[in-house]
Coordinates of C-alpha atoms and ligand atoms in Angstrom, one line a residue:
M1 CA 78.7 85.0 57.5
F2 CA 75.0 86.0 56.8
A3 CA 73.7 83.3 59.0
F4 CA 75.8 84.3 62.0
L5 CA 74.6 87.7 61.3
F6 CA 71.1 86.4 61.4
V7 CA 71.5 84.6 64.9
V8 CA 72.9 87.7 66.2
M9 CA 69.9 89.8 65.4
L10 CA 67.7 87.3 66.5
G11 CA 69.4 87.3 69.7
L12 CA 69.0 91.1 70.0
C13 CA 65.4 91.0 69.2
H14 CA 64.5 88.2 72.0
C15 CA 66.6 90.8 74.6
S16 CA 64.6 93.7 73.7
K17 CA 61.2 91.5 74.0
D18 CA 62.6 90.2 77.4
G19 CA 62.5 93.9 78.4
N20 CA 58.6 94.3 78.5
Q21 CA 57.4 90.7 78.6
T22 CA 58.1 87.3 79.5
Y23 CA 59.1 85.2 76.4
L24 CA 57.9 81.2 76.9
G25 CA 60.5 79.5 75.0
I26 CA 59.7 76.9 72.0
P27 CA 57.8 73.8 73.1
R28 CA 58.9 70.6 71.5
L29 CA 56.4 68.2 70.0
F30 CA 57.1 64.2 70.5
G31 CA 55.3 61.5 68.8
P32 CA 55.0 58.7 66.3
S33 CA 55.6 59.7 62.6
E34 CA 53.3 56.8 61.5
A35 CA 50.0 55.9 62.6
L36 CA 47.2 53.7 61.3
V37 CA 43.7 54.9 61.0
G38 CA 41.6 54.0 64.4
D39 CA 45.1 53.5 66.7
I40 CA 45.2 55.3 69.9
V41 CA 48.5 57.2 70.1
I42 CA 50.1 59.8 72.5
F43 CA 51.8 63.3 71.7
K44 CA 53.9 64.7 74.5
C45 CA 54.5 68.5 74.0
Q46 CA 57.7 69.6 76.3
M47 CA 57.9 73.3 77.6
P48 CA 61.5 74.4 78.3
K49 CA 62.3 73.9 82.0
H50 CA 62.5 77.5 83.3
Q51 CA 59.1 78.3 82.9
K52 CA 58.0 77.4 86.4
N53 CA 55.2 80.1 87.6
E54 CA 53.1 79.9 84.8
F55 CA 49.9 77.8 84.1
I56 CA 50.7 76.9 80.5
L57 CA 48.1 75.8 78.0
L58 CA 49.6 73.4 75.3
Q59 CA 47.3 72.8 72.3
L60 CA 47.8 70.2 69.3
F61 CA 46.9 71.7 65.9
K62 CA 47.2 70.4 62.2
K63 CA 49.5 73.0 60.8
G64 CA 48.2 75.9 59.2
N65 CA 44.6 75.2 60.7
N66 CA 44.6 77.0 64.1
S67 CA 40.9 77.1 64.7
K68 CA 40.1 73.6 65.7
W69 CA 42.8 71.9 68.2
L70 CA 43.1 68.1 68.0
G71 CA 44.1 68.0 71.7
E72 CA 44.5 70.1 74.8
S73 CA 46.6 69.8 78.0
T74 CA 48.0 72.4 80.5
S75 CA 51.1 72.1 81.9
L76 CA 53.0 73.7 85.2
S77 CA 56.5 73.7 86.1
G78 CA 57.9 73.0 82.9
E79 CA 56.2 69.4 83.0
A80 CA 55.1 67.6 79.5
G81 CA 51.8 67.9 78.3
A82 CA 49.9 64.7 76.6
F83 CA 47.5 64.3 73.9
N84 CA 45.6 61.1 73.4
L85 CA 44.8 61.0 69.8
V86 CA 42.5 58.2 68.0
I87 CA 43.7 58.5 64.6
R88 CA 41.6 59.5 61.6
P89 CA 42.4 60.3 58.0
S90 CA 42.3 63.9 58.7
H91 CA 45.3 63.7 61.0
D92 CA 47.5 62.9 57.9
G93 CA 49.8 65.7 57.8
S94 CA 52.0 68.1 59.7
L95 CA 51.3 69.1 63.5
E96 CA 52.4 71.3 65.9
C97 CA 52.0 72.2 69.5
V98 CA 51.2 75.8 70.4
A99 CA 51.9 76.7 74.3
R100 CA 50.1 80.0 75.6
A101 CA 50.4 81.4 79.1
Q102 CA 46.7 81.1 80.5
N103 CA 46.4 84.2 82.8
N104 CA 48.9 86.5 81.2
S105 CA 48.1 87.9 78.1
N106 CA 51.2 89.9 77.8
I107 CA 52.9 86.6 77.4
Q108 CA 53.1 85.8 73.3
P109 CA 52.0 82.1 72.4
T110 CA 54.7 79.8 70.8
A111 CA 54.5 77.0 68.5
S112 CA 56.7 74.0 68.5
I113 CA 58.4 73.0 64.9
S114 CA 56.2 70.8 62.9
H115 CA 56.0 67.2 63.3
Y116 CA 55.0 64.9 60.5
L117 CA 52.6 62.2 60.9
K118 CA 51.6 60.0 58.3
V119 CA 48.3 58.3 59.0
V120 CA 47.8 55.2 56.7
E121 CA 44.3 54.0 56.1
P122 CA 44.0 50.4 54.8
V123 CA 42.7 50.1 51.2
N124 CA 38.9 49.0 50.9
G125 CA 36.3 48.6 48.5
S126 CA 38.0 48.6 45.4
Q127 CA 36.0 48.7 41.8
I128 CA 36.4 49.5 38.6
V129 CA 34.0 52.3 36.7
V130 CA 34.1 52.1 33.1
R131 CA 34.7 55.8 32.0
S132 CA 34.5 55.4 28.3
G133 CA 31.0 54.2 28.3
P134 CA 29.6 50.3 27.5
V135 CA 31.7 47.3 27.9
E136 CA 31.1 46.1 24.4
F137 CA 32.2 47.9 21.6
F138 CA 34.2 48.1 18.1
E139 CA 38.0 48.1 17.6
G140 CA 39.6 51.6 17.4
D141 CA 37.4 52.9 20.2
K142 CA 38.9 54.3 23.4
L143 CA 38.8 52.3 26.7
E144 CA 39.2 54.3 30.1
L145 CA 38.7 52.5 33.1
L146 CA 39.0 53.9 36.7
C147 CA 39.7 52.1 39.9
K148 CA 37.6 53.5 42.7
L149 CA 38.1 52.9 46.5
T150 CA 35.9 53.5 49.3
A151 CA 38.7 53.6 51.5
G152 CA 42.9 54.0 51.7
N153 CA 45.4 56.5 51.0
Y154 CA 49.0 55.8 49.8
V155 CA 47.7 53.6 47.3
S156 CA 49.5 52.0 44.6
Y157 CA 47.6 50.4 41.9
K158 CA 48.1 47.6 39.5
W159 CA 45.9 46.4 36.5
L160 CA 45.4 43.0 35.3
L161 CA 43.9 41.6 32.0
N162 CA 42.8 38.1 32.3
G163 CA 45.1 37.6 35.3
R164 CA 47.8 38.9 33.7
L165 CA 49.9 42.5 34.4
I166 CA 49.2 45.1 32.0
A167 CA 52.5 46.7 31.3
Q168 CA 53.1 50.2 30.2
S169 CA 53.3 50.6 26.5
P170 CA 52.8 52.9 23.7
G171 CA 49.0 53.9 23.7
L172 CA 48.2 52.3 26.8
L173 CA 48.9 54.5 30.0
P174 CA 48.1 52.7 33.4
S175 CA 49.0 55.9 35.6
G176 CA 47.5 55.2 39.1
N177 CA 44.0 54.7 39.2
H178 CA 43.6 55.4 35.7
L179 CA 44.0 52.8 32.8
L180 CA 43.3 54.5 28.9
L181 CA 43.8 52.6 25.8
N182 CA 43.4 55.0 23.0
R183 CA 42.9 52.7 20.2
T184 CA 41.6 49.3 21.1
T185 CA 41.9 46.0 19.4
S186 CA 40.1 42.9 19.7
E187 CA 43.2 41.8 21.6
D188 CA 42.2 44.0 24.4
S189 CA 39.2 42.0 25.1
G190 CA 38.8 40.2 28.3
S191 CA 38.5 40.4 32.3
Y192 CA 39.8 43.7 33.9
V193 CA 40.9 43.7 37.4
C194 CA 42.2 46.5 39.5
V195 CA 44.3 45.5 42.6
A196 CA 45.1 48.5 45.2
T197 CA 47.7 48.0 47.7
N198 CA 48.9 49.7 50.6
H199 CA 51.0 49.2 53.6
F200 CA 51.8 50.1 57.0
K201 CA 55.0 49.0 58.8
D202 CA 55.2 45.5 57.9
A203 CA 51.5 44.9 57.2
V204 CA 50.4 44.9 53.7
F205 CA 46.6 45.9 52.5
T206 CA 45.2 44.6 49.5
S207 CA 41.9 45.4 47.7
R208 CA 41.0 43.4 44.6
S209 CA 38.0 44.6 42.7
S210 CA 35.7 42.3 41.0
D211 CA 36.1 41.5 37.2
V212 CA 34.9 43.9 34.6
E213 CA 34.4 41.9 31.1
I214 CA 35.5 44.1 28.5
I215 CA 34.5 43.0 24.9
V216 CA 36.0 44.8 21.6
K217 CA 34.9 43.7 18.7
D218 CA 36.1 43.4 15.2
V219 CA 34.8 45.3 12.6
V220 CA 33.8 42.9 9.8
S221 CA 35.9 42.8 6.9
A222 CA 34.4 43.0 3.1
P223 CA 33.4 39.8 2.3
D224 CA 34.5 37.8 -0.8
I225 CA 31.8 36.1 -2.7
S226 CA 32.4 33.1 -4.9
F227 CA 30.0 30.3 -6.3
T228 CA 30.7 26.6 -7.1
V229 CA 28.2 24.5 -9.0
L230 CA 26.5 21.4 -8.0
K231 CA 24.9 18.7 -9.9
E232 CA 21.9 17.6 -8.4
E233 CA 20.5 14.0 -8.3
S234 CA 17.8 15.3 -10.5
Q235 CA 20.5 16.3 -13.1
N236 CA 19.5 19.8 -12.5
Y237 CA 22.2 22.5 -11.2
S238 CA 22.5 24.7 -8.4
A239 CA 24.9 27.3 -7.4
A240 CA 26.3 27.2 -3.9
V241 CA 27.2 31.1 -3.5
T242 CA 29.7 31.5 -0.6
C243 CA 30.1 34.7 1.1
Q244 CA 33.2 34.5 3.7
S245 CA 34.9 37.4 5.8
S246 CA 38.4 37.0 7.1
A247 CA 37.9 39.4 9.8
G248 CA 34.9 40.4 12.4
T249 CA 33.6 39.2 15.5
P250 CA 30.7 36.8 15.3
P251 CA 28.0 36.5 14.7
V252 CA 27.6 37.9 11.3
T253 CA 24.7 38.6 9.4
F254 CA 25.0 37.9 5.5
T255 CA 22.8 39.2 3.2
L256 CA 22.5 38.2 -0.5
Y257 CA 21.2 40.9 -3.0
N258 CA 21.1 41.0 -6.8
R259 CA 20.9 44.6 -8.6
T260 CA 17.2 44.7 -7.7
E261 CA 16.1 42.6 -4.7
L262 CA 17.3 40.9 -1.4
V263 CA 17.9 37.1 -2.5
G264 CA 18.7 35.7 1.0
S265 CA 19.9 36.4 4.5
M266 CA 21.7 34.2 6.9
T267 CA 23.6 34.8 10.5
S268 CA 27.0 32.9 10.9
Q269 CA 29.2 32.0 13.9
D270 CA 32.2 31.5 11.6
R271 CA 32.0 34.7 9.4
G272 CA 31.0 32.6 6.5
V273 CA 27.6 31.2 4.9
A274 CA 26.6 29.7 1.5
F275 CA 23.4 30.3 -0.1
K276 CA 22.1 27.7 -2.8
L277 CA 20.5 29.2 -5.6
P278 CA 19.1 27.2 -8.9
L279 CA 21.2 27.4 -11.8
F280 CA 20.6 27.1 -15.6
L281 CA 23.7 26.4 -17.7
G282 CA 24.5 29.1 -20.3
Q283 CA 22.1 31.4 -19.0
Y284 CA 23.1 34.8 -17.5
L285 CA 21.5 34.8 -13.9
G286 CA 22.3 38.8 -13.2
E287 CA 25.1 40.0 -10.5
L288 CA 25.2 39.0 -6.9
R289 CA 26.5 40.9 -3.9
C290 CA 27.1 40.1 -0.2
E291 CA 26.7 42.3 2.6
A292 CA 28.2 41.6 6.1
N293 CA 27.0 43.0 9.4
N294 CA 27.8 42.4 12.9
G295 CA 26.5 45.4 14.4
G296 CA 29.3 48.0 13.6
P297 CA 30.1 49.2 9.9
V298 CA 28.5 47.5 7.3
A299 CA 30.8 45.5 4.4
H300 CA 29.9 45.1 1.2
S301 CA 31.5 42.2 -1.4
Q302 CA 32.4 42.8 -4.9
W303 CA 29.6 42.2 -7.2
L304 CA 29.7 38.6 -8.9
P305 CA 28.0 38.0 -12.4
L306 CA 26.4 34.7 -12.1
E307 CA 27.0 32.7 -15.5
V308 CA 28.0 29.3 -16.1
V309 CA 29.1 27.8 -19.5
S310 CA 29.7 24.4 -20.1
V311 CA 32.9 23.9 -21.6
G312 CA 33.2 23.3 -25.3
G313 CA 34.7 23.9 -28.6
P314 CA 38.3 22.4 -29.4
V315 CA 41.2 22.1 -26.7
T316 CA 44.3 23.3 -28.0
M317 CA 47.9 22.3 -26.8
H318 CA 51.0 24.4 -27.6
Y319 CA 54.3 24.7 -26.1
D320 CA 57.4 26.6 -26.0
Y321 CA 60.7 25.6 -24.4
D322 CA 64.0 26.6 -22.8
V323 CA 67.4 25.8 -24.4
G324 CA 70.5 24.8 -22.7
E325 CA 73.9 24.2 -23.8
N326 CA 74.4 22.9 -27.5
F327 CA 71.1 24.3 -28.4
A328 CA 69.4 21.3 -27.0
V329 CA 66.0 21.5 -25.5
V330 CA 65.9 21.2 -21.8
G331 CA 62.5 22.3 -20.3
L332 CA 59.5 22.4 -21.9
R333 CA 56.2 24.3 -21.1
L334 CA 52.8 22.9 -22.6
Y335 CA 49.7 25.1 -22.5
C336 CA 46.4 23.8 -22.5
R337 CA 43.4 25.9 -23.3
V338 CA 39.7 25.3 -24.3
A339 CA 37.5 27.5 -26.4
K340 CA 34.8 28.1 -23.8
G341 CA 33.6 27.2 -20.6
S342 CA 33.4 28.9 -17.3
H343 CA 34.8 26.2 -14.8
P344 CA 37.0 24.2 -16.6
R345 CA 38.9 21.3 -15.0
Y346 CA 42.2 20.6 -16.5
R347 CA 44.0 17.1 -16.7
W348 CA 47.0 16.1 -18.1
F349 CA 48.3 12.5 -19.4
Q350 CA 51.5 11.2 -20.5
N351 CA 50.8 8.0 -22.5
K352 CA 47.6 7.0 -20.4
T353 CA 48.8 7.8 -16.9
L354 CA 47.0 10.9 -15.4
L355 CA 49.7 13.5 -14.3
R356 CA 48.9 14.7 -10.7
D357 CA 50.1 18.2 -9.3
R358 CA 53.8 17.1 -9.4
G359 CA 56.1 14.4 -10.4
S360 CA 59.6 13.7 -10.7
F361 CA 60.0 15.3 -14.0
Y362 CA 57.0 17.4 -14.3
Y363 CA 54.7 20.3 -12.6
V364 CA 51.2 21.3 -13.2
A365 CA 50.4 25.0 -12.7
N366 CA 46.7 25.7 -13.2
Q367 CA 45.6 29.1 -14.0
P368 CA 41.5 28.4 -14.1
P369 CA 39.8 29.2 -16.0
E370 CA 42.2 30.5 -18.8
Q371 CA 44.5 27.5 -19.3
S372 CA 46.7 24.8 -17.5
I373 CA 50.5 24.9 -17.8
L374 CA 52.5 21.5 -17.8
L375 CA 56.0 22.1 -17.0
L376 CA 58.6 19.3 -18.0
S377 CA 62.3 18.9 -17.8
V378 CA 63.1 17.1 -21.1
G379 CA 64.7 13.7 -20.2
R380 CA 64.3 10.0 -20.4
S381 CA 61.4 9.5 -18.1
S382 CA 59.6 12.6 -20.1
A383 CA 59.4 10.7 -23.3
G384 CA 55.8 9.8 -24.0
T385 CA 52.6 10.8 -25.9
Y386 CA 50.7 13.9 -24.2
R387 CA 47.3 15.0 -24.2
C388 CA 45.2 17.7 -22.2
E389 CA 41.5 16.9 -21.2
V390 CA 39.1 19.5 -20.1
S391 CA 35.9 19.1 -18.4
D392 CA 33.3 21.0 -16.4
S393 CA 34.5 21.1 -12.8
F394 CA 31.4 20.1 -11.5
D395 CA 30.6 17.3 -14.3
N396 CA 33.3 15.3 -15.5
T397 CA 31.3 13.5 -18.0
T398 CA 31.8 16.4 -20.4
A399 CA 35.4 15.9 -20.9
I400 CA 36.8 17.1 -24.3
S401 CA 40.4 16.1 -25.0
S402 CA 43.0 17.8 -27.1
R403 CA 45.2 16.3 -30.0
K404 CA 47.7 13.5 -28.6
R405 CA 51.6 14.7 -29.6
Y406 CA 54.5 12.3 -28.9
L407 CA 57.5 14.2 -27.6
D408 CA 60.8 13.3 -26.8
K409 CA 64.1 14.8 -26.7
E410 CA 64.9 13.5 -30.8
V411 CA 61.4 14.6 -31.7
L412 CA 62.1 18.3 -30.0
N413 CA 65.4 18.9 -31.4
R414 CA 64.5 17.9 -35.2
L415 CA 64.0 21.0 -37.6
P416 CA 60.5 21.7 -38.6
V417 CA 59.4 21.8 -42.3
P418 CA 58.0 25.1 -42.6
V419 CA 61.3 26.5 -41.4
V420 CA 63.2 24.6 -44.1
A421 CA 60.4 25.6 -46.5
T422 CA 60.7 29.2 -45.5
V423 CA 64.9 29.2 -45.5
F424 CA 64.7 27.4 -49.0
G425 CA 62.1 29.9 -50.4
C426 CA 64.0 32.7 -49.2
F427 CA 67.2 32.0 -50.9
T428 CA 65.3 31.1 -54.2
A429 CA 63.6 34.3 -54.0
L430 CA 66.9 36.0 -53.5
I431 CA 68.6 34.1 -56.2
L432 CA 65.8 34.7 -58.7
L433 CA 66.0 38.4 -57.8
V434 CA 69.7 38.5 -58.5
S435 CA 69.0 36.6 -61.8
V436 CA 66.3 39.0 -63.0
C437 CA 68.4 41.9 -62.1
C438 CA 71.4 40.7 -64.1
G439 CA 69.2 39.6 -67.0
L440 CA 67.5 43.3 -67.1
G441 CA 71.1 44.9 -66.7
V442 CA 72.4 43.2 -69.7
V443 CA 69.6 44.2 -71.8
Y444 CA 69.5 47.5 -70.5
R445 CA 73.4 47.9 -71.0
R446 CA 73.0 46.2 -74.7
R447 CA 70.3 48.8 -75.5
Q448 CA 72.0 52.0 -74.0
Y449 CA 75.4 51.2 -75.7
G450 CA 74.7 48.9 -78.5
E451 CA 78.2 47.5 -78.2
R452 CA 79.7 45.6 -75.1
S453 CA 82.9 44.4 -74.0
L454 CA 83.3 40.5 -74.1
L455 CA 84.8 40.8 -70.6
G456 CA 82.1 42.4 -69.2
L457 CA 79.9 39.6 -70.4
E458 CA 82.1 37.1 -69.0
M459 CA 82.0 38.6 -65.5
E460 CA 78.2 38.8 -65.3
R461 CA 78.0 34.9 -66.4
T462 CA 80.5 34.3 -63.3
V463 CA 78.1 36.0 -61.3
A464 CA 74.9 34.0 -62.2
Y465 CA 76.8 30.8 -62.0
E466 CA 77.9 31.3 -58.5
G467 CA 74.2 31.9 -57.8
E468 CA 73.3 28.8 -59.1
L469 CA 76.0 27.1 -57.0
D470 CA 74.5 28.4 -53.7
L471 CA 71.1 27.4 -54.9
S472 CA 72.3 23.7 -55.1
E473 CA 74.1 24.0 -52.0
Y474 CA 70.9 24.7 -50.0
E475 CA 68.7 22.6 -52.0
E476 CA 71.3 19.5 -50.8
D477 CA 70.9 20.9 -47.4
A478 CA 66.9 21.3 -47.4
D479 CA 67.2 17.4 -48.7
V480 CA 68.9 16.0 -45.9
L481 CA 66.6 18.0 -43.3
R482 CA 63.6 16.8 -45.2
R483 CA 64.6 13.1 -44.5
T484 CA 65.4 13.6 -41.1
T485 CA 62.1 14.8 -40.1
G486 CA 60.2 12.5 -42.3
G487 CA 57.5 14.7 -42.7
D488 CA 56.7 15.4 -39.1
E489 CA 55.7 18.8 -37.8
F490 CA 58.3 19.8 -34.9
D491 CA 60.0 22.9 -34.4
R492 CA 64.0 22.7 -34.3
V493 CA 66.0 25.0 -32.2
R494 CA 69.1 24.8 -34.4
A495 CA 66.9 26.2 -37.1
S496 CA 66.7 29.6 -35.3
G497 CA 69.8 30.6 -36.9
I498 CA 68.3 30.1 -40.4
R499 CA 65.1 31.4 -39.4
G500 CA 66.9 34.6 -37.9
L501 CA 68.7 34.9 -41.5
C502 CA 65.2 34.8 -43.4
R503 CA 63.5 36.9 -41.0
R504 CA 66.2 39.8 -41.8
M505 CA 65.0 39.2 -45.3
A506 CA 61.3 39.1 -44.7
P507 CA 60.6 40.6 -41.2
D508 CA 56.8 40.3 -41.5
R509 CA 57.1 36.3 -41.1
G510 CA 59.3 36.7 -38.1
A511 CA 56.8 38.8 -36.4
Q512 CA 54.0 36.3 -36.5
E513 CA 56.0 33.5 -35.3
D514 CA 56.3 32.9 -32.0
V515 CA 59.9 31.7 -31.8
G516 CA 60.3 28.4 -30.5
G517 CA 56.4 28.2 -29.8
R518 CA 53.7 26.5 -31.9
T519 CA 50.3 25.0 -31.7
I520 CA 50.0 21.5 -32.1
Ligands
LIG1 C1 43.2 82.0 85.9 O1 42.2 82.6 85.5 C2 41.2 82.1 85.8 C3 39.9 82.5 85.1 O2 40.0 83.4 84.2 C4 41.2 81.4 87.0 O3 40.1 80.6 87.2 C5 42.3 80.9 87.8 O4 42.7 80.3 88.8 C6 43.6 81.7 87.2 N1 44.9 81.0 87.7 C7 45.8 81.6 87.8 C8 47.0 80.7 88.2 O5 45.8 82.8 88.3
LIG2 C1 45.1 59.3 24.1 O1 44.8 60.4 23.3 C2 44.8 61.6 23.9 C3 44.1 62.6 23.1 O2 42.9 61.9 22.5 C4 46.0 62.1 24.3 O3 46.2 63.3 25.0 C5 46.7 61.0 25.2 O4 48.3 61.3 25.1 C6 46.7 59.8 24.3 N1 47.2 58.6 25.2 C7 48.3 57.8 24.7 C8 48.5 56.9 25.6 O5 48.6 57.6 23.6
LIG3 C1 14.8 20.6 -12.7 O1 14.7 21.8 -13.7 C2 13.5 21.9 -14.4 C3 13.3 22.8 -15.2 O2 15.2 23.0 -15.9 C4 12.2 21.9 -13.3 O3 11.1 21.7 -14.2 C5 12.1 20.9 -12.6 O4 11.3 20.9 -11.6 C6 13.7 20.5 -12.0 N1 13.8 19.5 -11.0 C7 14.2 19.4 -9.5 C8 14.0 18.5 -8.9 O5 14.5 20.8 -9.2
LIG4 C1 16.7 39.4 -8.7 O1 16.3 38.1 -8.1 C2 15.1 37.9 -8.2 C3 14.5 36.5 -7.8 O2 15.4 36.0 -6.5 C4 14.5 37.8 -9.8 O3 13.2 37.8 -10.0 C5 14.9 39.1 -10.5 O4 14.9 39.0 -11.9 C6 16.6 39.3 -10.1 N1 17.2 40.7 -10.6 C7 18.0 40.9 -11.3 C8 18.5 42.2 -11.8 O5 18.8 39.7 -11.6
LIG5 C1 55.2 6.3 -23.1 O1 55.1 5.5 -24.1 C2 56.4 5.5 -25.1 C3 56.1 5.1 -26.3 O2 54.9 5.1 -27.1 C4 57.8 5.0 -24.2 O3 58.7 5.1 -25.0 C5 57.7 5.7 -23.3 O4 58.7 5.2 -22.3 C6 56.6 5.8 -22.3 N1 56.5 6.6 -21.0 C7 56.0 6.4 -20.1 C8 56.5 7.3 -18.9 O5 55.7 5.1 -19.7
LIG6 C1 33.8 11.7 -12.1 O1 34.3 12.4 -10.9 C2 33.9 11.5 -9.7 C3 34.3 11.8 -8.5 O2 35.2 13.0 -8.9 C4 34.7 10.0 -10.0 O3 34.4 9.3 -9.0 C5 34.4 9.5 -11.2 O4 35.0 8.3 -11.4 C6 34.7 10.6 -12.5 N1 34.0 10.1 -13.7 C7 34.9 10.1 -14.7 C8 34.2 9.7 -16.1 O5 36.0 10.5 -14.8

């Protein structure tokens, strides 16, 4: 309805204009909608037919810029004006044809409706500019690349790293001619290329930049410091102090310091070096520390005290065990320790056979330098004489052996003499205590009352007699045990019940003793 009213009003306006001046009518502009830079194209501007007697000047303009025409033509008798254009990039956009009467200023000029011309300029001369700065830097820094062209419009860009397309991902934004990596890692290192593309009709134009090599270096990690002892031909010793970093782009320079001065410096291509220093056994040679540097932040190791003590003193072996059904020992842990020595090497023997890391019934768990543990499952093949031997890891001529122990299922399940003795001792003490109490009681009563009933005496006697019965029972039991153990010194699991009883009576004893474990 409004549209209709608007048209009517417009019509009225035209009529009033026609009253005092001639109306030219609206020209129409024809031409291609797409063109390539350098092409010669023809645009035509057509006037409505009825304008017969006027010379009409037709001009082609970029819309919004009527100061400079792109083409000009005159038209008489309503014929179409033609403009030949050599396409330039600036022609891209909306064009319009303006018609004006040449010698009649009373007639208002009119413009055609705009015509959109897309001008395509083939891409050319693409080149990567590293906006973020140097091409070699440390992880965590920002990388910003720009793809610059010498020519081209309506361009789409692709970014390649080592020949593979970079997809959009969090922290990485390939938007148009701009590639931004906010926090780089060494995996972002490589050869970057940008590929710019545009097309005109079926033709595709491509410009590939030359490679830009980006190196993102890993910051060197805090090195580990350790040393091994070497025995020289001359019977002298030396320490090979190793500094090793797990991360960091080589080359890495390692510097070894003691508390006061620099001891040595070396550069490594594989993040690790070894310094050789003279060593004197049993002498404290101060503390050492490594420093690692690959151009970025410098990393330090812990302080390492350099002291080597030869093994010495007694080698002790003790064990504890696991109990299965029927209170039988099923698993055994043998512990081996040496009194001193900073670099001990532990070796276990069954009969005369060296037990390596793992076998059908055993497993060796070394916890150097403190101890070594031999785990056994108790069975037929585990029967034998066991011992452990400790030597310096750098000199096996220093071997010290523990005492030998024969262990099998029967031995392990026997009751040890100290337990029997304790049990026996506990009961004897108990009975003595009861007897003394009774005796004192009797004396006390006799003194207090002078006279006493015969019945009371009888009862006290019965108590004492029962005590004696208990004693003989345990004596008998202990004798049997003594015979079976034959004086050997081994624990028996079944004793734990009896021992528990004793512990209730004498808790101190229980606290000292490690249940089910003993030193051999
Ligand atoms: C229009 O004016 C120009 C000079 O201003 C003259 O040369 C030309 O002949 C005139 N054309 C007509 C059609 O009057
Ligand atoms: C990168 O960091 C800037 C600020 O430093 C932030 O504006 C931008 O969104 C970040 N870009 C990405 C892709 O995380
Ligand atoms: C071995 O050590 C002694 C001092 O302990 C030293 O006098 C000797 O020169 C050393 N020998 C070698 C070959 O380094
Ligand atoms: C550091 O090493 C030097 C020789 O390399 C030695 O003379 C000095 O005593 C050492 N300092 C300490 C604190 O160990
Ligand atoms: C170790 O020797 C004992 C006898 O001393 C023997 O019974 C046992 O079978 C031997 N063990 C092995 C694995 O040879
Ligand atoms: C000491 O170790 C070396 C090599 O590890 C070995 O060849 C040598 O037989 C060992 N000597 C002794 C006594 O175990």
